[in-house]
XYZ file of C-alpha atoms in Angstrom:
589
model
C 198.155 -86.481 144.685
C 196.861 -89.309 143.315
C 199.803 -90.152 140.333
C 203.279 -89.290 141.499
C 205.851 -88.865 138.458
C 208.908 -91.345 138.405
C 212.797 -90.469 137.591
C 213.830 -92.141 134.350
C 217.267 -94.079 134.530
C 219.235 -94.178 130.975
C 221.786 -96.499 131.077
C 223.739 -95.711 128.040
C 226.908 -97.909 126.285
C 229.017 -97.975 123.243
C 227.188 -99.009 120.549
C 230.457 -101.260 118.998
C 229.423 -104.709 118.735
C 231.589 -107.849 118.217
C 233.049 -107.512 121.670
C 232.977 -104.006 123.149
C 229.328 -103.288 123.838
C 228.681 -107.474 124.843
C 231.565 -106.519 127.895
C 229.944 -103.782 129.211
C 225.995 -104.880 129.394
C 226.230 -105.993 132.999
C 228.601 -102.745 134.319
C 226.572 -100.361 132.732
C 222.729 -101.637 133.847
C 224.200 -102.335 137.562
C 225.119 -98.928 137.783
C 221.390 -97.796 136.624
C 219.897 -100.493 139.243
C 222.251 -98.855 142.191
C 221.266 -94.907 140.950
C 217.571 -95.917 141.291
C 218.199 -98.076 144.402
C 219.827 -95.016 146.173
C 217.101 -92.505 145.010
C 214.084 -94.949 145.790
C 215.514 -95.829 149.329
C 216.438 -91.791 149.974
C 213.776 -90.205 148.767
C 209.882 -90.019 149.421
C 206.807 -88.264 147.721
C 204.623 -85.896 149.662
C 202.147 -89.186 150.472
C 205.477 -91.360 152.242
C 206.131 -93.337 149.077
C 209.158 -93.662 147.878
C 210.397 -91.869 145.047
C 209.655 -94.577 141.565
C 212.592 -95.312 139.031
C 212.280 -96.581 135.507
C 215.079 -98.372 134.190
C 215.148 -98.049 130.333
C 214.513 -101.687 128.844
C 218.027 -101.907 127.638
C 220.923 -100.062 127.643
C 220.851 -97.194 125.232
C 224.078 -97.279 122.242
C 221.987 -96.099 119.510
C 218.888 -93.763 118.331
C 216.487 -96.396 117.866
C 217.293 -97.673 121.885
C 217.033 -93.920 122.954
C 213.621 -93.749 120.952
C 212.316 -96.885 122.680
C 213.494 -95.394 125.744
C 211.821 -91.989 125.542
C 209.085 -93.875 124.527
C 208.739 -96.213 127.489
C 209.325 -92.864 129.773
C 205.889 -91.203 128.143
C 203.907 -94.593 128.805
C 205.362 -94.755 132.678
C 204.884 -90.676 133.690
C 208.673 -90.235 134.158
C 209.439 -86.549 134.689
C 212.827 -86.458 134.652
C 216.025 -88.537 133.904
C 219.327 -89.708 134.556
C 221.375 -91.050 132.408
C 223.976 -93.126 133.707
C 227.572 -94.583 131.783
C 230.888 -96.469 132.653
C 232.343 -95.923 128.937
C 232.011 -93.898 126.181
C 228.627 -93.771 123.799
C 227.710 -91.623 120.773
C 226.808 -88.582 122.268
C 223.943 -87.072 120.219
C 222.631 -90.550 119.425
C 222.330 -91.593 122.795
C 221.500 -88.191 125.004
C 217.595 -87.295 126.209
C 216.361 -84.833 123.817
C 212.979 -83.833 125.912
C 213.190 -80.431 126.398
C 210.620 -80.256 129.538
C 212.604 -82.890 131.710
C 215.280 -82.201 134.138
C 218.125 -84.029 133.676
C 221.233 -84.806 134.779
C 224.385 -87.247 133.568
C 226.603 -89.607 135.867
C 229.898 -90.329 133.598
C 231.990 -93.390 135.918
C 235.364 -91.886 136.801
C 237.265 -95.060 135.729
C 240.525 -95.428 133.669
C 239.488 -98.751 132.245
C 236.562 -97.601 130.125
C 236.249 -93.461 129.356
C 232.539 -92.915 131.215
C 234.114 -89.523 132.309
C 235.003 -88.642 128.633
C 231.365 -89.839 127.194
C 230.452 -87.158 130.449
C 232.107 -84.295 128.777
C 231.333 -84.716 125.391
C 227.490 -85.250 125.536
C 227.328 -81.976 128.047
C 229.314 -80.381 125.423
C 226.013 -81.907 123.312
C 223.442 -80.488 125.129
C 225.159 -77.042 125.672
C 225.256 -77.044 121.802
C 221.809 -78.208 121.445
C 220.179 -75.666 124.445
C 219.137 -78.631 126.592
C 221.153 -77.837 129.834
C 222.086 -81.010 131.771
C 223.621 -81.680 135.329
C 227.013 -83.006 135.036
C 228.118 -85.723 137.879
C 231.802 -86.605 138.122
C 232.815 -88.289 140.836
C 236.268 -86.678 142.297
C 238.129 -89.986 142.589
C 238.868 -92.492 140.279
C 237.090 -96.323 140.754
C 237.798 -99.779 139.681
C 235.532 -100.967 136.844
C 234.051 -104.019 139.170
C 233.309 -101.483 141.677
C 229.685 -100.415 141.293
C 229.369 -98.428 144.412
C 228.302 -94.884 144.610
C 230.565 -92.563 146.137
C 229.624 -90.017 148.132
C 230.004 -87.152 146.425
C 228.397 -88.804 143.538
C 225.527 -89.533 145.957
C 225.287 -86.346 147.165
C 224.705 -84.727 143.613
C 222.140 -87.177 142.410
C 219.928 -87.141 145.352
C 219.915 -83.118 145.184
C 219.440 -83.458 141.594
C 216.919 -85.749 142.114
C 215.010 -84.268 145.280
C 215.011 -80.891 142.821
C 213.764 -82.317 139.193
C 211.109 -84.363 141.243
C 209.407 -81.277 142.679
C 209.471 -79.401 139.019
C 208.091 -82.462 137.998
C 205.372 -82.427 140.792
C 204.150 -79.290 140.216
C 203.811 -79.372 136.462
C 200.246 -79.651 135.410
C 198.658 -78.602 138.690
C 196.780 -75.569 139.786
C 197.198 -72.358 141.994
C 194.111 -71.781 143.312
C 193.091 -67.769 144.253
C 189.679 -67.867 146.651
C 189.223 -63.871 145.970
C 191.705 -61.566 144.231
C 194.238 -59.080 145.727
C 194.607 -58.586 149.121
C 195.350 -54.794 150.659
C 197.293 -53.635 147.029
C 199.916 -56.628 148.259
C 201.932 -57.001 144.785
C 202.186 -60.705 145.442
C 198.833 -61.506 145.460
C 198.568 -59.915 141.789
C 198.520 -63.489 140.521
C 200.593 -63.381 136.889
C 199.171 -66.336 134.946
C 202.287 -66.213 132.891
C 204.521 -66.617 135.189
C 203.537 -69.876 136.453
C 202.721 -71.192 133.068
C 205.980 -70.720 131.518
C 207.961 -71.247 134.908
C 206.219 -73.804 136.634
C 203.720 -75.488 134.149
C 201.136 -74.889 136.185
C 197.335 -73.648 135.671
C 195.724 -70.443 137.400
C 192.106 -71.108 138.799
C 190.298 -68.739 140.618
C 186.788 -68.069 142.762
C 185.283 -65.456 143.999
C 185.012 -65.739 147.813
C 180.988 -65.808 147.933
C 181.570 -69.266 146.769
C 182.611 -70.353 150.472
C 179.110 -68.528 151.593
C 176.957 -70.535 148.377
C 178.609 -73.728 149.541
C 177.330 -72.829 153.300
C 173.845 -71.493 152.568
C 173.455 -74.694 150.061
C 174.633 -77.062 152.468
C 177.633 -77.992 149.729
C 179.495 -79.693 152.274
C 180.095 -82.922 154.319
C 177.608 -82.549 156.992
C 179.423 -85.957 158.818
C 182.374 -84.915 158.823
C 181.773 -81.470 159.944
C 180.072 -82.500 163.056
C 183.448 -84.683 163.612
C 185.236 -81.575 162.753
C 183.340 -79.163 165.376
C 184.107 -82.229 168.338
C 187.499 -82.047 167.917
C 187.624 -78.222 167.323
C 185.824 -78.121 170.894
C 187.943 -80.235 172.688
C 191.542 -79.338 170.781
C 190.996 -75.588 170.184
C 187.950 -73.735 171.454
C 189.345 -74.853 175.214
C 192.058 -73.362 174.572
C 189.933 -69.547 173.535
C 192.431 -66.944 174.766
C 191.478 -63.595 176.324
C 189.645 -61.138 174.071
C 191.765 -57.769 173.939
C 189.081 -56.030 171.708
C 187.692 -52.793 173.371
C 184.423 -53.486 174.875
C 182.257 -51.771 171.873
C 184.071 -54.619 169.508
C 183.832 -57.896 171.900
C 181.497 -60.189 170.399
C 179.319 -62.159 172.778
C 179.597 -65.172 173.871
C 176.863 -66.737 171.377
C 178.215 -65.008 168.310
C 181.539 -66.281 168.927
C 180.396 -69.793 169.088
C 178.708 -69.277 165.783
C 182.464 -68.334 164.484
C 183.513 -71.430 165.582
C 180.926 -73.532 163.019
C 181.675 -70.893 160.467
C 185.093 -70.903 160.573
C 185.672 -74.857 160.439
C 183.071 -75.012 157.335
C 185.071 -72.884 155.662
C 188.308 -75.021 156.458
C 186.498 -77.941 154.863
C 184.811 -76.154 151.870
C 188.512 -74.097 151.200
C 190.041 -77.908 151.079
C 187.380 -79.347 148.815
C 187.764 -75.894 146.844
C 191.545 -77.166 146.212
C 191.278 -81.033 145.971
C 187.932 -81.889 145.637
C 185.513 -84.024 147.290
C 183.644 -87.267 146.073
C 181.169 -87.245 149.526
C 179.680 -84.432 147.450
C 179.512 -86.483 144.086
C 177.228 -89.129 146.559
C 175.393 -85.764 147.827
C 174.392 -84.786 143.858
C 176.767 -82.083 143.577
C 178.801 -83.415 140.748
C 181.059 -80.278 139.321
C 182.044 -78.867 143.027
C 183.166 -82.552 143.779
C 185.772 -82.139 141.481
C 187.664 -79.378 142.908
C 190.603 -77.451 141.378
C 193.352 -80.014 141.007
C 195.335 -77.467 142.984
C 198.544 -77.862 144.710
C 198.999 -74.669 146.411
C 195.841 -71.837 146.892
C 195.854 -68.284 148.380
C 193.053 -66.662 150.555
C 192.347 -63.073 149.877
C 190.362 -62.788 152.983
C 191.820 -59.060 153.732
C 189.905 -56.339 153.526
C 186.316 -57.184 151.748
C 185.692 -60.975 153.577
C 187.097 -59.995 156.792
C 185.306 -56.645 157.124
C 182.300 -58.325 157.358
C 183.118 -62.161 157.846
C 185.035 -64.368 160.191
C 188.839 -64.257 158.950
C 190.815 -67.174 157.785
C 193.290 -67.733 160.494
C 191.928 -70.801 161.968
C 191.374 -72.006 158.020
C 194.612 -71.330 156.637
C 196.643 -72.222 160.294
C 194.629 -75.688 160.399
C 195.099 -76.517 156.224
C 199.103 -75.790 156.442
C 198.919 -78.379 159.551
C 200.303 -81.635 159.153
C 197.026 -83.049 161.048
C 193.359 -82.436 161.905
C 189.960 -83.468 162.974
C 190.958 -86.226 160.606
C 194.139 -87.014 161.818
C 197.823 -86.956 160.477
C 198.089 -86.135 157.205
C 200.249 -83.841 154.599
C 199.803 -80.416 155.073
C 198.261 -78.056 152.382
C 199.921 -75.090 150.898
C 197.702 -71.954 151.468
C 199.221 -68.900 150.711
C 197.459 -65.699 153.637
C 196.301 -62.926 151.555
C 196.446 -64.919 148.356
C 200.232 -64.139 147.736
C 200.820 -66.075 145.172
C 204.657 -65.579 145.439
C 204.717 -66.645 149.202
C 202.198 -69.642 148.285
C 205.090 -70.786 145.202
C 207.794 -70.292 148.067
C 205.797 -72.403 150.631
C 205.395 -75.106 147.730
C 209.340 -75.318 146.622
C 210.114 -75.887 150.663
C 206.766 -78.527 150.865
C 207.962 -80.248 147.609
C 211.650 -80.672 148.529
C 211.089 -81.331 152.222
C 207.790 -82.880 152.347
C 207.515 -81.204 155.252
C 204.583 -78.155 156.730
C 205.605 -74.350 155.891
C 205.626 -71.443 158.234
C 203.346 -68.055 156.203
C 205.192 -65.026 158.000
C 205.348 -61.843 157.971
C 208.960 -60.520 157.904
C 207.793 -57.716 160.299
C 210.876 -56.185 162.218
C 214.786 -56.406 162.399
C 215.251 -55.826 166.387
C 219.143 -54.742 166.997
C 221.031 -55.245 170.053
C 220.559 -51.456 170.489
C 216.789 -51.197 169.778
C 216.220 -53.779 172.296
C 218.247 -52.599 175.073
C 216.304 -49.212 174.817
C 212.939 -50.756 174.838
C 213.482 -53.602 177.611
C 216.793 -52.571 179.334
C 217.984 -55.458 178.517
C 220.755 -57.333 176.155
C 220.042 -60.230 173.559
C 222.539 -62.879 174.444
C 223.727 -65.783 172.428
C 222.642 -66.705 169.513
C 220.233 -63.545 169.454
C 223.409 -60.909 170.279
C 223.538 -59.566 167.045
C 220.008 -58.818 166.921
C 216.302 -61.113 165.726
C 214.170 -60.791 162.981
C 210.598 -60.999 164.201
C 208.832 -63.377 161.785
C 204.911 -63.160 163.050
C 201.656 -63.357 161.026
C 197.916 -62.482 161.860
C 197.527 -66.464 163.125
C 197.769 -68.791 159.829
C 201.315 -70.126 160.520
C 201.272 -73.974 160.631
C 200.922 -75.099 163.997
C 203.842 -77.576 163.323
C 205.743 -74.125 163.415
C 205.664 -74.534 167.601
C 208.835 -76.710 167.538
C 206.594 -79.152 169.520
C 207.969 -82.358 167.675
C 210.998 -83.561 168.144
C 214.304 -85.397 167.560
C 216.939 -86.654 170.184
C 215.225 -83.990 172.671
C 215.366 -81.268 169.733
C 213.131 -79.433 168.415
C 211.778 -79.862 164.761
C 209.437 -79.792 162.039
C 208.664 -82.874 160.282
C 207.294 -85.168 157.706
C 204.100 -86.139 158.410
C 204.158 -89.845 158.507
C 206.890 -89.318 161.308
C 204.705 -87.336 163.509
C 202.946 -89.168 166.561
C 199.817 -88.311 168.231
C 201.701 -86.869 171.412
C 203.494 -84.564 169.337
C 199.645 -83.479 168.054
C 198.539 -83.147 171.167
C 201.940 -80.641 172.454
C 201.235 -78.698 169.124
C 197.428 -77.873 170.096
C 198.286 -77.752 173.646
C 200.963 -74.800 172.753
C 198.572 -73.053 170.384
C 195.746 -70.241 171.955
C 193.138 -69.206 170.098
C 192.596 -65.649 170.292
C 189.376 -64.130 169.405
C 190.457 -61.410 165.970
C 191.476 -58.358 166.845
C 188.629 -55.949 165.472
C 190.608 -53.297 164.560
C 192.377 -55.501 161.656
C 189.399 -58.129 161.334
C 186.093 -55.921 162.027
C 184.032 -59.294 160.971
C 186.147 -61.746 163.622
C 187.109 -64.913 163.798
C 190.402 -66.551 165.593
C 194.156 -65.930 165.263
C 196.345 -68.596 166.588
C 199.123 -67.891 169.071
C 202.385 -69.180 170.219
C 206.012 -69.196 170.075
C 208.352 -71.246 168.230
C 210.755 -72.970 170.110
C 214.719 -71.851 169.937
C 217.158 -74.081 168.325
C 215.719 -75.365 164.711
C 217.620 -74.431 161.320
C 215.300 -73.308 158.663
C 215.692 -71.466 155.701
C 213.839 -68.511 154.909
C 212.714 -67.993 151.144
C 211.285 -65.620 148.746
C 210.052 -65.694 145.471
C 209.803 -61.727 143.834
C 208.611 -60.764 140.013
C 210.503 -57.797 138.680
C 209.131 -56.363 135.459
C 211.853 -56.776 132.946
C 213.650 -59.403 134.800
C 210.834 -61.989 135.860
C 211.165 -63.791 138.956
C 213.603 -63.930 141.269
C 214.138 -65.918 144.479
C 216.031 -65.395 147.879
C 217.313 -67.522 150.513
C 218.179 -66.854 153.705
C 219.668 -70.135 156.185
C 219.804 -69.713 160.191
C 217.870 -70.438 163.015
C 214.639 -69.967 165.078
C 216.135 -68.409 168.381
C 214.874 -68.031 171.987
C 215.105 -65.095 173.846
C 214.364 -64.032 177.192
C 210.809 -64.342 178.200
C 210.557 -60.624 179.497
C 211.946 -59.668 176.291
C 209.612 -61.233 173.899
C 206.779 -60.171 176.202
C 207.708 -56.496 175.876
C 208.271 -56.893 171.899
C 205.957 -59.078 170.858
C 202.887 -56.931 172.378
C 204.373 -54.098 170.688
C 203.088 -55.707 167.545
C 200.116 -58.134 168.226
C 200.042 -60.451 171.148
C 197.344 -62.298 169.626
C 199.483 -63.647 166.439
C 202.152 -66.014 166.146
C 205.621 -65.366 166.525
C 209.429 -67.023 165.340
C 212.406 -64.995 166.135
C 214.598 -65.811 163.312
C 218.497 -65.099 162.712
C 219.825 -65.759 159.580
C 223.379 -66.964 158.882
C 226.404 -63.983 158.367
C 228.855 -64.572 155.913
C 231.537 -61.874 154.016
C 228.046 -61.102 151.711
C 227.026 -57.826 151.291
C 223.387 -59.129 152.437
C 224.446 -60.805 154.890
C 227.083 -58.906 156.917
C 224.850 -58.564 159.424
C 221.083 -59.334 160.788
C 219.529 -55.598 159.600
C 221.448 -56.155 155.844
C 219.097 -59.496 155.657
C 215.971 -57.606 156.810
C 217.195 -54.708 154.691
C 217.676 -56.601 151.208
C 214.117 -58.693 151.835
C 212.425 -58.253 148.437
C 208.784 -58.216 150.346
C 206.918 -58.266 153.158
C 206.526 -62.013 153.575
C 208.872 -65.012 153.541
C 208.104 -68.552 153.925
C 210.597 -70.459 156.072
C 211.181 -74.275 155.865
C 212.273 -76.684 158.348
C 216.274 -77.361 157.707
C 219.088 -75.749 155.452
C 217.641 -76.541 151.981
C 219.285 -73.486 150.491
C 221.498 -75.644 148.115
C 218.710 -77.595 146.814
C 216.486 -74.603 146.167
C 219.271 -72.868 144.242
C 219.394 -76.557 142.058
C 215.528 -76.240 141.667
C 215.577 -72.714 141.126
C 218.433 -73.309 138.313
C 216.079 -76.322 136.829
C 213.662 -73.570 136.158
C 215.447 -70.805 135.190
C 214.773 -68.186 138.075
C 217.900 -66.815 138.931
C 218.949 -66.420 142.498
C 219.516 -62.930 143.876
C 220.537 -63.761 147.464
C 221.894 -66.494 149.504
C 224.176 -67.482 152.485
C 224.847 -71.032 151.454
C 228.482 -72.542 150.594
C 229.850 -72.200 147.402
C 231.389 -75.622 147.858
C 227.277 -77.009 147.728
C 226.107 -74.766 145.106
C 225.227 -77.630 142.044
C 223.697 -75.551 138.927
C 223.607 -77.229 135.142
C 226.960 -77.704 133.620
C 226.545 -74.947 130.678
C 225.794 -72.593 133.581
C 230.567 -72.885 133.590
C 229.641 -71.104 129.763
C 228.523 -67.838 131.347
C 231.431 -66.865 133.321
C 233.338 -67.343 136.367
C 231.283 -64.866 138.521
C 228.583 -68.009 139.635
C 225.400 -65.087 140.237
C 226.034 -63.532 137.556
C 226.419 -66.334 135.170
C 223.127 -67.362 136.962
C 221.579 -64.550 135.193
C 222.885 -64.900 132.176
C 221.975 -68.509 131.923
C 218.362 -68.363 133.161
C 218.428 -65.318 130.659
C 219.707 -67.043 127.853
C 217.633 -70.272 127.970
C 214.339 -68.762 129.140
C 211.539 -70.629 131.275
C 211.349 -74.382 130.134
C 207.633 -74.089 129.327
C 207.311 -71.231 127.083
C-alpha cells in the first residue's frame, strides 16, 4: 500500500450567530481533536502507521461549511467520517451526504447544550434519506467543560473506525486469480459482481503459464532470488521431513532440489504478480513491473498445475507469512485453490487485525465418542466436548505455530511486533514435507506443524447464495491442545504431512452453537479462515457497513454495533440484519 485512506472528522454546531454558535467554537472542535487523537493513537494501517484524521477546516453549521468540508475530504483521500457535536445543528444542512463513505455520528450526552437531540434527529435524516449512519450515545450524561471520551463512547468509535477503515482499504484494489477454478470448489468461481458492488474492488486474472513465461524468460529478480534460495537452505530445506510417497512416486534427491529453485521463483514471481516489481522496470520489462494492484490473490494450483508442476504450498505458506528471505514484513493474502470467498475472509481478519491469516480446511468435527473409539482415550479440558480439526495441504501461515508470544502466551501478531527469535521458533517448528504424490503427482513441499493450545481466534466465512448474495459466518473460541498420542493417531488419519489447529468454538443457547458438531454442522463450506483474537463484533460492524448480512455468530449481543436504521427493521437483530442489507443493497452498485 502505498496511499492509506484517512477518517474524516466533522465537527458540526448551530449555525445561530450573535452569541450561540461564537460559545460553542472551542467545545465543539476539541471534541473533533480528541475523536481523531483517540483513533490516530489506537489504531494502525497494515504498514504500522497510524490511522490519519482530517479535521474539517471549521466547524460545520451550514451547507456551504459542509460543501467545503466534503470538498477538503476528496482533496485529502478520506474514506470515511465522523461527525462529531456537543449541541444541536440543522440536520440535513449539516449531515455527510456521500453515499460510498462509512459513517458514523457522536451526539455529546450533555444537558447544557442538546448534542444528543442533534444525534437523533440527523439519524432520523439519514434513515429518511437511505444513507445509514452509526449512532454513538454515550450512556451517561457529561459536563459541557468535560471533553473526555468515555468509554463506551470509545469503544464504539474505534470499532466503527477499525471497520469503515478496512471498507475503505479495500475499495479500488484488485483480487487477483493465478488460474481459474480449482477441483469444481464453488468458491473459487470468482463472481466479478460481487466484489464490485460489495467491496469496490476489481477482478484480475492470469492464466498460470504466466509463472512458467516469467521463469523460462528470466522475468524475475535474479539478486534477490539467489538471497531467497540461501535462506530457503538454511531456514527450510534443513528442515526436509521424511518422504511418505511409495517408492514408485519418491523423487530423487536431484529433482527435489530442483523443486526447491522452482518453488521459491514462483513465491517471488506470484508476489510481483500481485504488487508489482520496479527491479523489473530497471531489467526492461516495463508492463509485468506493474503488477495487479492486488490486495488479496488466489492460486488455482489444484488439479492442472499440480499434476504436472511443483504445488504451491511453500508459495502460498511463505506469502501469508509475516516474514521472509527479506525479513519482517506484512503478510500477503493468498487465497489456496483460488477461493475467492476464503481469500475475502482472510482479507476482512488482515484488514481489521493487521495481523497474518490461517487458510484451513474445516476437515472433521472429532466427538468425545469418536475419539475414545479410535485412541481409547478421552479429550479433557478444554477439548471434552469434542475438536474441530482445521488442517490444509501446507499453505497455512507459519505465524499459525503459536510460536510468538505475549506474557509467556501464545499468539499471532502484527508484524512490526514480531522479533527475529520469534522467526527463528516459527521456522524451527515448521517441516517441510516433500508433496504427497497421490494429491500432488507433480511435487513440491507441504509445510507441517501444530498450533500451539491456548490462543482465541475467530473462525470466518464468507458464502454466495443465489438469490440472497453473500453471506458471512463467525465462529469465536480457541486453538486447543490435546494429548500428543491423540493427535498422532488423528492427525495421520488425514495427512501427516499438512498442518494442523484443533479448534473449539464458543457454545452459547444458539441453535449453531449448542454444541462443537452443530458448528461443524452449520459451516457453509469447506474452508474457513481463522484470525488471531475475538474480532467477531467488529466483523459483524464491517459486515453491516457493507451490507452482507450475518447468518451465524457466537458473539454478545451486548457488543453487537450495526447502523442505527438497522432499530427500523425490527426487534429480531438477524433478521432485521436481512432486511436492512436487503433493503439498502451493496453501497457500490
Amino acid at each position: 500500500m502505498k496511499k492509506y485512506p484517512k477518517i474524516g472528522i466533522r465537527p458540526t454546531i448551530d449555525g445561530r450567530q450573535g452569541g450561540v454558535r461564537e460559545s460553542l467554537e472551542e467545545k465543539t472542535m476539541a471534541l473533533a481533536k480528541a475523536v481523531a487523537n483517540l483513533i490516530s493513537s489506537n489504531l494502525k494501517n497494515g504498514d504500522g502507521s497510524p490511522v490519519e484524521c482530517v479535521i474539517a477546516d471549521s466547524t460545520i453549521g451550514r451547507v456551504p461549511e459542509s460543501a467545503a468540508c466534503a470538498e477538503k475530504f476528496e482533496r485529502e483521500n478520506v474514506g470515511s467520517t465522523i461527525t462529531v457535536t456537543s449541541c444541536w445543528c440543522y440536520g440535513a444542512e449539516t449531515m455527510d451526504m456521500n453515499p460510498h463513505y462509512p459513517k458514523a455520528v457522536w451526539g455529546f450526552n450533555g444537558t447544557e447544550r442538546p448534542g444528543a437531540v442533534y444525534l437523533a434527529a440527523v439519524l432520523a435524516g439519514h434513515a429518511q434519506k437511505g444513507l445509514p449512519a452509526f449512532g454513538i450515545y454515550g450512556r451517561d450524561v457529561q459536563d459541557l467543560a468535560d471533553n473526555s471520551i468515555p468509554a463506551d463512547v470509545a469503544e464504539k468509535l474505534l470499532r466503527f473506525a477499525r471497520s469503515a477503515q478496512a471498507v475503505a482499504t479495500m475499495r479500488g484494489k484488485s483480487y487477483l486469480s493465478i488460474g481459474s477454478v480449482s477441483m469444481g470448489i464453488a468458491g473459487s468461481i470468482v463472481n466479478p459482481d460481487f466484489f464490485q458492488e460489495y467491496l469496490g474492488m476489481r477482478n484480475e486474472s492470469v492464466d498460470s503459464t504466466e509463472i512458467i513465461r516469467r521463469m523460462s524468460e528470466g522475468i524475475y529478480d535474479k539478486e534477490e532470488y539467489a538471497k531467497a534460495m540461501a535462506w530457503t537452505k538454511k531456514h527450510c530445506t534443513k528442515n526436509e521431513g521424511t518422504d511418505f510417497n511409495q517408492p514408485a512416486k519418491t523423487k530423487t534427491r536431484e529433482a527435489k532440489d530442483a523443486d526447491w529453485e522452482f518453488v521459491v521463483k514462483m513465491t517471488i514471481i506470484m508476489r510481483d504478480l500481485m504488487q508489482g516489481n520496479p527491479k523489473l522496470r530497471e531489467m526492461g520489462f516495463k508492463e509485468e513491473a506493474l503488477g495487479h494492484n492486488a490486495i488479496a490473490a488466489g492460486f488455482q494450483g489444484q488439479r492442472q498445475w499440480t499434476d504436472f508442476y511443483p504445488n504451491g504450498d511453500f508459495s502460498e505458506a511463505l506469502l501469508n507469512t509475516s516474514f521472509d528471505w527479506n525479513g519482517i514484513r506484512e503478510a500477503y493474502v493468498v487465497a489456496t485453490e483460488n477461493d475467492a470467498c476464503n481469500g475475502v475472509s482472510m482479507l476482512f481478519g488482515h484488514l481489521l487485525t493487521n495481523r497474518a491469516q490461517i487458510f484451513s480446511d474445516v476437515r472433521t468435527y472429532w466427538s468425545p465418542e469418536a475419539v475414545e473409539r479410535v485412541t481409547g482415550k478421552k479429550l479433557t479440558g478444554q477439548a471434552a466436548n469434542g475438536i474441530i480439526h482445521l488442517i490444509n495441504s501446507g499453505a497455512t501461515t507459519l505465524d499459525g505455530t503459536g510460536c510468538q508470544t505475549q506474557n509467556n502466551q501464545p499468539i499471532m501478531k502484527p508484524f512490526w511486533e514480531i522479533n527475529e527469535k520469534e522467526v527463528e521458533d516459527c521456522l524451527e517448528a515448521t517441516t517441510w514435507y516433500p508433496a504427497n504424490r497421490d494429491y500432488f503427482r507433480g511435487g513440491g513441499f507441504s509445510s507441517n506443524f501444530l498450533s500451539k493450545g491456548g490462543m482465541p481466534v475467530t473462525m470466518m466465512r464468507l458464502n454466495l447464495v443465489k438469490g440472497l448474495g453473500p453471506v458471512l459466518q463467525i465462529a469465536e473460541g480457541w486453538t486447543v491442545e490435546i494429548e500428543s498420542e491423540i493427535h498422532k493417531l488423528l492427525d495421520e488419519r488425514t495427512d501427516r504431512t499438512w498442518p494442523t489447529t484443533w479448534f473449539v468454538p464458543r457454545l452459547n443457547d444458539k441453535s449453531a452453537f449448542k454444541d462443537v458438531y452443530a458448528v461443524m454442522n452449520n459451516w457453509g463450506a469447506n474452508h474457513g479462515a481463522i484470525s488471531y483474537g475475538h474480532i467477531g463484533a467488529d466483523l459483524i460492524t464491517m459486515a453491516s457497513i457493507l451490507r452482507i448480512p450475518v447468518c451465524m455468530h457466537n458473539v454478545e449481543e451486548e457488543k453487537i454495533f450495526r447502523p442505527a436504521t438497522w432499530n427500523a427493521f425490527g426487534m429480531d437483530k438477524e433478521g432485521a440484519d436481512y432486511r436492512a442489507c436487503t433493503t439498502y443493497g451493496p453501497i457500490y452498485k
